[in-house]
Amino acid sequence: MELEEAKEKIVEVLTKKAKTKSKFYFNDLSKILDLKPREAKKLVTKLIETEVLEYWSSGSTTMYGLKGMGKQASAEHED
Amino acid sequence: MAFISSGYNPDKPMENRITDIGPQHFEQFYPEVIKKNKGKWLYHEILKPGVLVHVAESGDEVYTVRVGGARFMSVTLIREICEIADKHCDGHLRFTTRNNIEFMVDSKDKLDPLVKDLESRKFDGGSFKFPVGGTGAGITNIIHTQGWIHCHTPATDASGTVKATLDEVFSDFQDMRMPAHLRISMACCLNMCGAVHCSDIAILGYHRKPPIVDHAYLDKMCEVPLAIAACPTAALKPSKVELEDGKTVNSIAIKRERCMFCGNCYTMCPSLPLADKEGDGIVLMVGGKVSNRISAPKFSKVVVAFIPNEMPRWPTMTKKIQDIIEAYAADARKYERLGEWAERIGWERFFDKCGLEFTHHLIDDFRDPAYYTWRQTSNFKF
Amino acid sequence: MAKHETPLLDQLESGPWPSFVSDMKQEAAARAKNEKNVEYQIPQDVVEDLLGVLELSYADGTTHWKHGGIVGVFGYGGGVIGRYCDQPETFPGVAHFHTMRVAQPAGKFYKTDYLKKLCDLWGFRGSGLTNMHGSTGDIILLGTTTPQLEEIFYELTHNFNQDLGGSGSNLRTPADCIGQARCEYACYDTQDLCHTLTEEYQDELHRPAFPYKFKFKFDGCPNCCVASIARSDMSFIGTWKDDIRIDQDAVKGYVNGDFPPNAGAHAGRDWGPFDIQKEVIDLCPTECMRYEDGKLEINNKECTRCMHCINVMPRALRPGKETGCSILVGAKAPILDGAQMGSLLVPFVEVNKEDGYAAIKEVIEAIWDWWMEEGKNRERLGELMKRQGFQRLLEVTGIKPVAQHVQEPRTNPYIFWKEDEVEGGWDRDINEFRKTHLR
């Protein structure tokens, strides 16, 4: 899968769900891409590097979201 | 204070970026005598509490002085540690898994000046900076977590409970009168970012009240589905709540009897705080071990369900810990770990000997494994 | 004059054990004095405000920190833990107080030039407060502001040749015991294996794509000083296959009282003269030893390598020469379904530096492939093993089942036979059956 296609798919699904939640597990992303985890990871890493996605970490668990989306930014005084 | 750039360009984060280089290579940090004799050590001996000698096939010896320390330490203290290592150890030192510091020298004549130097250094408040000890059948440093210094879900302080306990058992840090090693560990909530579940004695912070729900702000601060998904016991569900001003807001309802007080929802959602002065306190667990020596590794068992937080020195907690230690020291056989002793005499006898009360809280009722902890034989002691 | 009164914390300055309060106060004073004219990049009174907020916790019995999940360094999903104070107006110096995890060198040996340089960086761009070390093993730098995170990372990577450690759903910074560097028991080079795998799996360490955290720990022998068996998803425990090496003269030395038993570990009490029968032979869990006519005999075939006899007589007994490691998997702390000890998966594997530990990597990667595909969100490896079964673990790793894998065989006969295991398969002809069994 090309990066552009991956970006389109992920942005579409995450935007659609943005009203209820903004953070997703890695597994959710590989399901959206319909790829094995290792293949999905390569694309997700690129999306992080191109600032489409950003990480959110609970310390023990990591989640992914569209950059700047969601309520965390203001709750954490990082907006 | 003017901002001084390291060279990093925030507009182009990937420019000249170096990543994935990992830690420093360990070999560059080895003292000469270690580098030369690695993999060729013959035997070791504890010369006195805190002082070890290791002898190599080559005949070389390395003398190690182990000192305790708070794992929470300032750069000023680390610089002093470096000054000592520069003076005595050619600039080498190491830290142990249990947060002790080890200074190594390659001959016996360098030992006494090093020990004297370490023992002479005290903080202004009067405590030792570098107490020598923590070896053999004694009580070594207590590994611990962050507590109130830096964590968002602790039920107690870590550094304070550890300092209070180690002050009380300090003579055993510098002695080796125990039947075997006695390892105390501290974690400030049940998530146990310091894994204390296999310690001879574990000090564990525990909350007893479910989170408060800050209904008026929750929907502004948090994403309800994420907070709900964070709960390991499925105690949370979405709800609509009418505020005092008549406005209806999205919020969360807690099935309180399902809450295990882990704080995972608070991590996701700052509108669900759970810390509470009366609710929070200490659980004591005992009898765990990680070594495979004689018997298999064991989990620690809960023997005191709750002790209130008594700042700044937790006297009830330290008294109970001392009672357990003294009962063990008096009664266990040589080489017997605390858990092995408790199993040999029987847990019913353990409670007698330690003067601890047995309450219903100590009977396991959490999921399947609980069944296997009930007495399933007619053999027991009166 | 201290910025905040700390009457409760002051009571933790007395007593013999090193006082973290005294240490904080000396750091606060050093920053206030600033002898080297450091241009502090975060508030100069950060430590005083930390003392203040800690005193508040001691008074009201609750924490004053909030978690933050967004902050980090660009492109990494771990290594930084965000913290904010919930009393920022009273304690502005610690309003933002993020932690950075710095990957520690294997074995935790240091040279002072490195540590001093690190102290300079952390005093300049952070609070000057650390943990040496965190529970997982990292060097923990406690307390800095958001804008400093990238600056510190840039300096660490460019000037220290030093990377961050792990946090979140990734490989956590692996940790090891002192191993062969200074321990005669170590059956393999824990430092080299730890370092090599840490370098090999940097991507897994920094870019989280696992269901949850994953830990490697390396113990050189079954004494398990780094507690790998209790707290790591994959635990590598040194062991040996051949005979315990015996020096009979040294055994006599122990019997005659020339050497202190257990390397002097029991010297604090008079336990009476050393009794080899009582203290070694009778305590051997497999009863595979005897001492007769001044000679120690070990039936090595029956030995389970518990280390007791070697620990008691280190001058006389040594592990064998055919060494390697056992791999145990699935250990974790109690959250959520209860604590799990590591379960033996690979009874013995050579720890082969020459081929880059190929056999070990093969096991690791097979497990990751399985867990990444099948693991639920926030499910540790041990929990997946519980859910899908040990047999499944053997299937995915291609490891042959052996009796060593179990404590005891199953007590229920409910074997889920697979069709291809049963002669003739499962499809049967009802008409054939009816020829001999009427309706």
Short mmCIF file of N, CA and C in Angstrom, two decimals, chain B residues 234-323:
data_model
loop_
_atom_site.label_atom_id
_atom_site.label_comp_id
_atom_site.label_asym_id
_atom_site.label_seq_id
_atom_site.Cartn_x
_atom_site.Cartn_y
_atom_site.Cartn_z
N ALA B 234 -14.39 -2.85 33.95
CA ALA B 234 -15.63 -2.40 33.30
C ALA B 234 -16.61 -1.78 34.30
N ALA B 235 -16.08 -0.95 35.18
CA ALA B 235 -16.92 -0.32 36.20
C ALA B 235 -17.49 1.01 35.73
N LEU B 236 -17.02 1.51 34.58
CA LEU B 236 -17.48 2.83 34.11
C LEU B 236 -18.45 2.69 32.95
N LYS B 237 -19.44 3.59 32.93
CA LYS B 237 -20.28 3.67 31.73
C LYS B 237 -20.69 5.12 31.51
N PRO B 238 -21.04 5.46 30.25
CA PRO B 238 -21.42 6.84 29.98
C PRO B 238 -22.73 7.17 30.66
N SER B 239 -22.90 8.41 31.03
CA SER B 239 -24.18 8.81 31.64
C SER B 239 -24.45 10.27 31.34
N LYS B 240 -25.70 10.66 31.47
CA LYS B 240 -26.05 12.08 31.39
C LYS B 240 -26.39 12.53 32.79
N VAL B 241 -25.84 13.68 33.17
CA VAL B 241 -26.03 14.15 34.53
C VAL B 241 -26.58 15.57 34.51
N GLU B 242 -27.55 15.81 35.37
CA GLU B 242 -28.08 17.18 35.47
C GLU B 242 -27.32 17.92 36.56
N LEU B 243 -26.70 19.02 36.18
CA LEU B 243 -25.94 19.82 37.14
C LEU B 243 -26.88 20.66 37.97
N GLU B 244 -26.33 21.29 39.01
CA GLU B 244 -27.16 22.12 39.90
C GLU B 244 -27.85 23.24 39.16
N ASP B 245 -27.19 23.77 38.13
CA ASP B 245 -27.81 24.87 37.38
C ASP B 245 -28.84 24.39 36.36
N GLY B 246 -29.17 23.11 36.39
CA GLY B 246 -30.21 22.59 35.52
C GLY B 246 -29.71 22.11 34.18
N LYS B 247 -28.43 22.40 33.87
CA LYS B 247 -27.87 22.00 32.59
C LYS B 247 -27.57 20.50 32.60
N THR B 248 -27.85 19.81 31.49
CA THR B 248 -27.53 18.38 31.40
C THR B 248 -26.22 18.21 30.63
N VAL B 249 -25.31 17.41 31.19
CA VAL B 249 -24.01 17.21 30.53
C VAL B 249 -23.72 15.73 30.37
N ASN B 250 -22.84 15.42 29.41
CA ASN B 250 -22.34 14.06 29.27
C ASN B 250 -21.31 13.81 30.37
N SER B 251 -21.43 12.68 31.00
CA SER B 251 -20.43 12.35 32.03
C SER B 251 -20.29 10.84 32.13
N ILE B 252 -19.80 10.40 33.28
CA ILE B 252 -19.52 8.99 33.49
C ILE B 252 -20.16 8.54 34.80
N ALA B 253 -20.76 7.35 34.79
CA ALA B 253 -21.28 6.77 36.03
C ALA B 253 -20.35 5.63 36.43
N ILE B 254 -20.08 5.52 37.73
CA ILE B 254 -19.18 4.47 38.22
C ILE B 254 -19.96 3.44 39.02
N LYS B 255 -19.83 2.19 38.62
CA LYS B 255 -20.37 1.11 39.42
C LYS B 255 -19.35 0.88 40.53
N ARG B 256 -19.58 1.53 41.68
CA ARG B 256 -18.53 1.65 42.68
C ARG B 256 -18.03 0.32 43.22
N GLU B 257 -18.96 -0.66 43.36
CA GLU B 257 -18.52 -1.93 43.96
C GLU B 257 -17.59 -2.72 43.02
N ARG B 258 -17.51 -2.30 41.77
CA ARG B 258 -16.60 -2.97 40.84
C ARG B 258 -15.21 -2.34 40.80
N CYS B 259 -15.06 -1.18 41.42
CA CYS B 259 -13.80 -0.43 41.31
C CYS B 259 -12.70 -1.11 42.12
N MET B 260 -11.54 -1.33 41.47
CA MET B 260 -10.41 -1.93 42.19
C MET B 260 -9.38 -0.86 42.57
N PHE B 261 -9.69 0.41 42.34
CA PHE B 261 -8.89 1.55 42.79
C PHE B 261 -7.53 1.65 42.11
N CYS B 262 -7.50 1.34 40.80
CA CYS B 262 -6.21 1.33 40.10
C CYS B 262 -5.81 2.69 39.55
N GLY B 263 -6.76 3.58 39.34
CA GLY B 263 -6.41 4.90 38.83
C GLY B 263 -6.18 4.96 37.33
N ASN B 264 -6.40 3.87 36.62
CA ASN B 264 -6.17 3.91 35.17
C ASN B 264 -7.09 4.91 34.47
N CYS B 265 -8.31 5.10 35.00
CA CYS B 265 -9.23 6.08 34.40
C CYS B 265 -8.71 7.49 34.63
N TYR B 266 -8.07 7.72 35.77
CA TYR B 266 -7.55 9.06 36.07
C TYR B 266 -6.40 9.41 35.12
N THR B 267 -5.63 8.39 34.73
CA THR B 267 -4.56 8.62 33.77
C THR B 267 -5.13 9.16 32.46
N MET B 268 -6.27 8.61 32.04
CA MET B 268 -6.92 9.03 30.81
C MET B 268 -7.71 10.31 30.99
N CYS B 269 -8.19 10.55 32.21
CA CYS B 269 -9.16 11.62 32.41
C CYS B 269 -8.95 12.32 33.75
N PRO B 270 -8.41 13.53 33.72
CA PRO B 270 -8.11 14.24 34.97
C PRO B 270 -9.37 14.61 35.77
N SER B 271 -10.55 14.37 35.21
CA SER B 271 -11.78 14.67 35.95
C SER B 271 -12.25 13.48 36.79
N LEU B 272 -11.38 12.51 36.99
CA LEU B 272 -11.72 11.34 37.82
C LEU B 272 -10.66 11.10 38.90
N PRO B 273 -10.38 12.11 39.73
CA PRO B 273 -9.32 11.94 40.73
C PRO B 273 -9.72 10.93 41.81
N LEU B 274 -8.77 10.16 42.31
CA LEU B 274 -9.15 9.18 43.34
C LEU B 274 -8.37 9.30 44.64
N ALA B 275 -7.34 10.15 44.68
CA ALA B 275 -6.57 10.28 45.92
C ALA B 275 -7.44 10.82 47.05
N ASP B 276 -7.21 10.32 48.26
CA ASP B 276 -8.02 10.74 49.41
C ASP B 276 -7.26 10.46 50.70
N LYS B 277 -7.26 11.43 51.58
CA LYS B 277 -6.45 11.31 52.80
C LYS B 277 -6.86 10.11 53.66
N GLU B 278 -8.15 9.92 53.87
CA GLU B 278 -8.58 8.80 54.72
C GLU B 278 -8.60 7.49 53.94
N GLY B 279 -8.91 7.60 52.66
CA GLY B 279 -9.05 6.37 51.87
C GLY B 279 -7.73 5.69 51.58
N ASP B 280 -6.66 6.47 51.49
CA ASP B 280 -5.40 5.91 51.01
C ASP B 280 -4.51 5.44 52.15
N GLY B 281 -3.72 4.42 51.86
CA GLY B 281 -2.80 3.93 52.89
C GLY B 281 -1.94 2.81 52.35
N ILE B 282 -1.58 1.90 53.26
CA ILE B 282 -0.55 0.91 52.97
C ILE B 282 -1.09 -0.51 53.13
N VAL B 283 -0.68 -1.39 52.22
CA VAL B 283 -0.90 -2.83 52.33
C VAL B 283 0.47 -3.46 52.55
N LEU B 284 0.55 -4.46 53.42
CA LEU B 284 1.82 -5.20 53.54
C LEU B 284 1.64 -6.59 52.97
N MET B 285 2.62 -7.00 52.15
CA MET B 285 2.61 -8.35 51.58
C MET B 285 3.94 -9.01 51.95
N VAL B 286 3.95 -10.30 52.18
CA VAL B 286 5.20 -10.94 52.57
C VAL B 286 5.36 -12.31 51.90
N GLY B 287 6.59 -12.79 51.93
CA GLY B 287 6.86 -14.19 51.59
C GLY B 287 7.21 -14.46 50.15
N GLY B 288 7.43 -13.43 49.36
CA GLY B 288 7.81 -13.67 47.96
C GLY B 288 9.31 -13.80 47.81
N LYS B 289 9.73 -14.35 46.69
CA LYS B 289 11.15 -14.41 46.34
C LYS B 289 11.28 -14.61 44.85
N VAL B 290 12.42 -14.21 44.29
CA VAL B 290 12.65 -14.41 42.86
C VAL B 290 13.71 -15.47 42.58
N SER B 291 14.50 -15.79 43.59
CA SER B 291 15.56 -16.76 43.37
C SER B 291 14.97 -18.16 43.24
N ASN B 292 15.65 -19.02 42.47
CA ASN B 292 15.24 -20.42 42.32
C ASN B 292 15.91 -21.31 43.36
N ARG B 293 16.64 -20.70 44.30
CA ARG B 293 17.40 -21.43 45.29
C ARG B 293 16.49 -22.25 46.20
N ILE B 294 16.77 -23.50 46.34
CA ILE B 294 16.04 -24.48 47.16
C ILE B 294 14.58 -24.63 46.74
N SER B 295 13.81 -23.54 46.82
CA SER B 295 12.41 -23.66 46.39
C SER B 295 12.15 -22.70 45.23
N ALA B 296 11.05 -22.94 44.53
CA ALA B 296 10.73 -22.12 43.35
C ALA B 296 10.41 -20.69 43.76
N PRO B 297 10.54 -19.75 42.82
CA PRO B 297 10.15 -18.37 43.10
C PRO B 297 8.69 -18.31 43.57
N LYS B 298 8.41 -17.34 44.43
CA LYS B 298 7.06 -17.26 45.03
C LYS B 298 6.53 -15.84 44.95
N PHE B 299 5.21 -15.74 44.95
CA PHE B 299 4.57 -14.44 45.07
C PHE B 299 4.42 -14.06 46.54
N SER B 300 4.41 -12.78 46.79
CA SER B 300 4.15 -12.30 48.14
C SER B 300 2.65 -12.38 48.42
N LYS B 301 2.32 -12.56 49.70
CA LYS B 301 0.91 -12.67 50.11
C LYS B 301 0.52 -11.49 51.00
N VAL B 302 -0.72 -11.07 50.88
CA VAL B 302 -1.19 -9.94 51.68
C VAL B 302 -1.39 -10.39 53.12
N VAL B 303 -0.71 -9.74 54.06
CA VAL B 303 -0.88 -10.10 55.47
C VAL B 303 -1.41 -8.95 56.32
N VAL B 304 -1.32 -7.73 55.80
CA VAL B 304 -1.97 -6.61 56.48
C VAL B 304 -2.75 -5.86 55.41
N ALA B 305 -4.07 -5.81 55.58
CA ALA B 305 -4.92 -5.29 54.51
C ALA B 305 -4.86 -3.77 54.41
N PHE B 306 -4.64 -3.09 55.53
CA PHE B 306 -4.62 -1.63 55.47
C PHE B 306 -3.98 -1.00 56.69
N ILE B 307 -3.11 -0.05 56.42
CA ILE B 307 -2.53 0.78 57.48
C ILE B 307 -2.67 2.22 56.99
N PRO B 308 -3.21 3.12 57.82
CA PRO B 308 -3.38 4.51 57.35
C PRO B 308 -2.02 5.16 57.06
N ASN B 309 -2.05 6.14 56.19
CA ASN B 309 -0.86 6.96 55.96
C ASN B 309 -0.62 7.84 57.19
N GLU B 310 0.56 7.70 57.79
CA GLU B 310 0.89 8.52 58.96
C GLU B 310 2.16 9.29 58.66
N MET B 311 1.98 10.45 58.03
CA MET B 311 3.13 11.24 57.67
C MET B 311 3.70 11.92 58.91
N PRO B 312 4.98 12.15 58.98
CA PRO B 312 5.96 11.85 57.93
C PRO B 312 6.69 10.51 58.11
N ARG B 313 6.36 9.73 59.17
CA ARG B 313 7.22 8.57 59.42
C ARG B 313 6.50 7.22 59.53
N TRP B 314 5.21 7.18 59.27
CA TRP B 314 4.48 5.92 59.17
C TRP B 314 4.81 4.94 60.31
N PRO B 315 4.65 5.36 61.58
CA PRO B 315 5.08 4.50 62.70
C PRO B 315 4.35 3.16 62.80
N THR B 316 3.04 3.12 62.50
CA THR B 316 2.34 1.83 62.58
C THR B 316 2.90 0.86 61.56
N MET B 317 3.15 1.36 60.37
CA MET B 317 3.69 0.51 59.31
C MET B 317 5.08 -0.02 59.68
N THR B 318 5.96 0.86 60.12
CA THR B 318 7.33 0.40 60.41
C THR B 318 7.33 -0.57 61.60
N LYS B 319 6.41 -0.37 62.56
CA LYS B 319 6.33 -1.28 63.70
C LYS B 319 5.93 -2.68 63.23
N LYS B 320 4.93 -2.76 62.36
CA LYS B 320 4.49 -4.07 61.87
C LYS B 320 5.60 -4.74 61.06
N ILE B 321 6.30 -3.97 60.28
CA ILE B 321 7.41 -4.54 59.50
C ILE B 321 8.47 -5.10 60.44
N GLN B 322 8.78 -4.33 61.47
CA GLN B 322 9.79 -4.80 62.43
C GLN B 322 9.33 -6.06 63.16
N ASP B 323 8.05 -6.12 63.50
CA ASP B 323 7.53 -7.32 64.18
C ASP B 323 7.69 -8.55 63.29
#
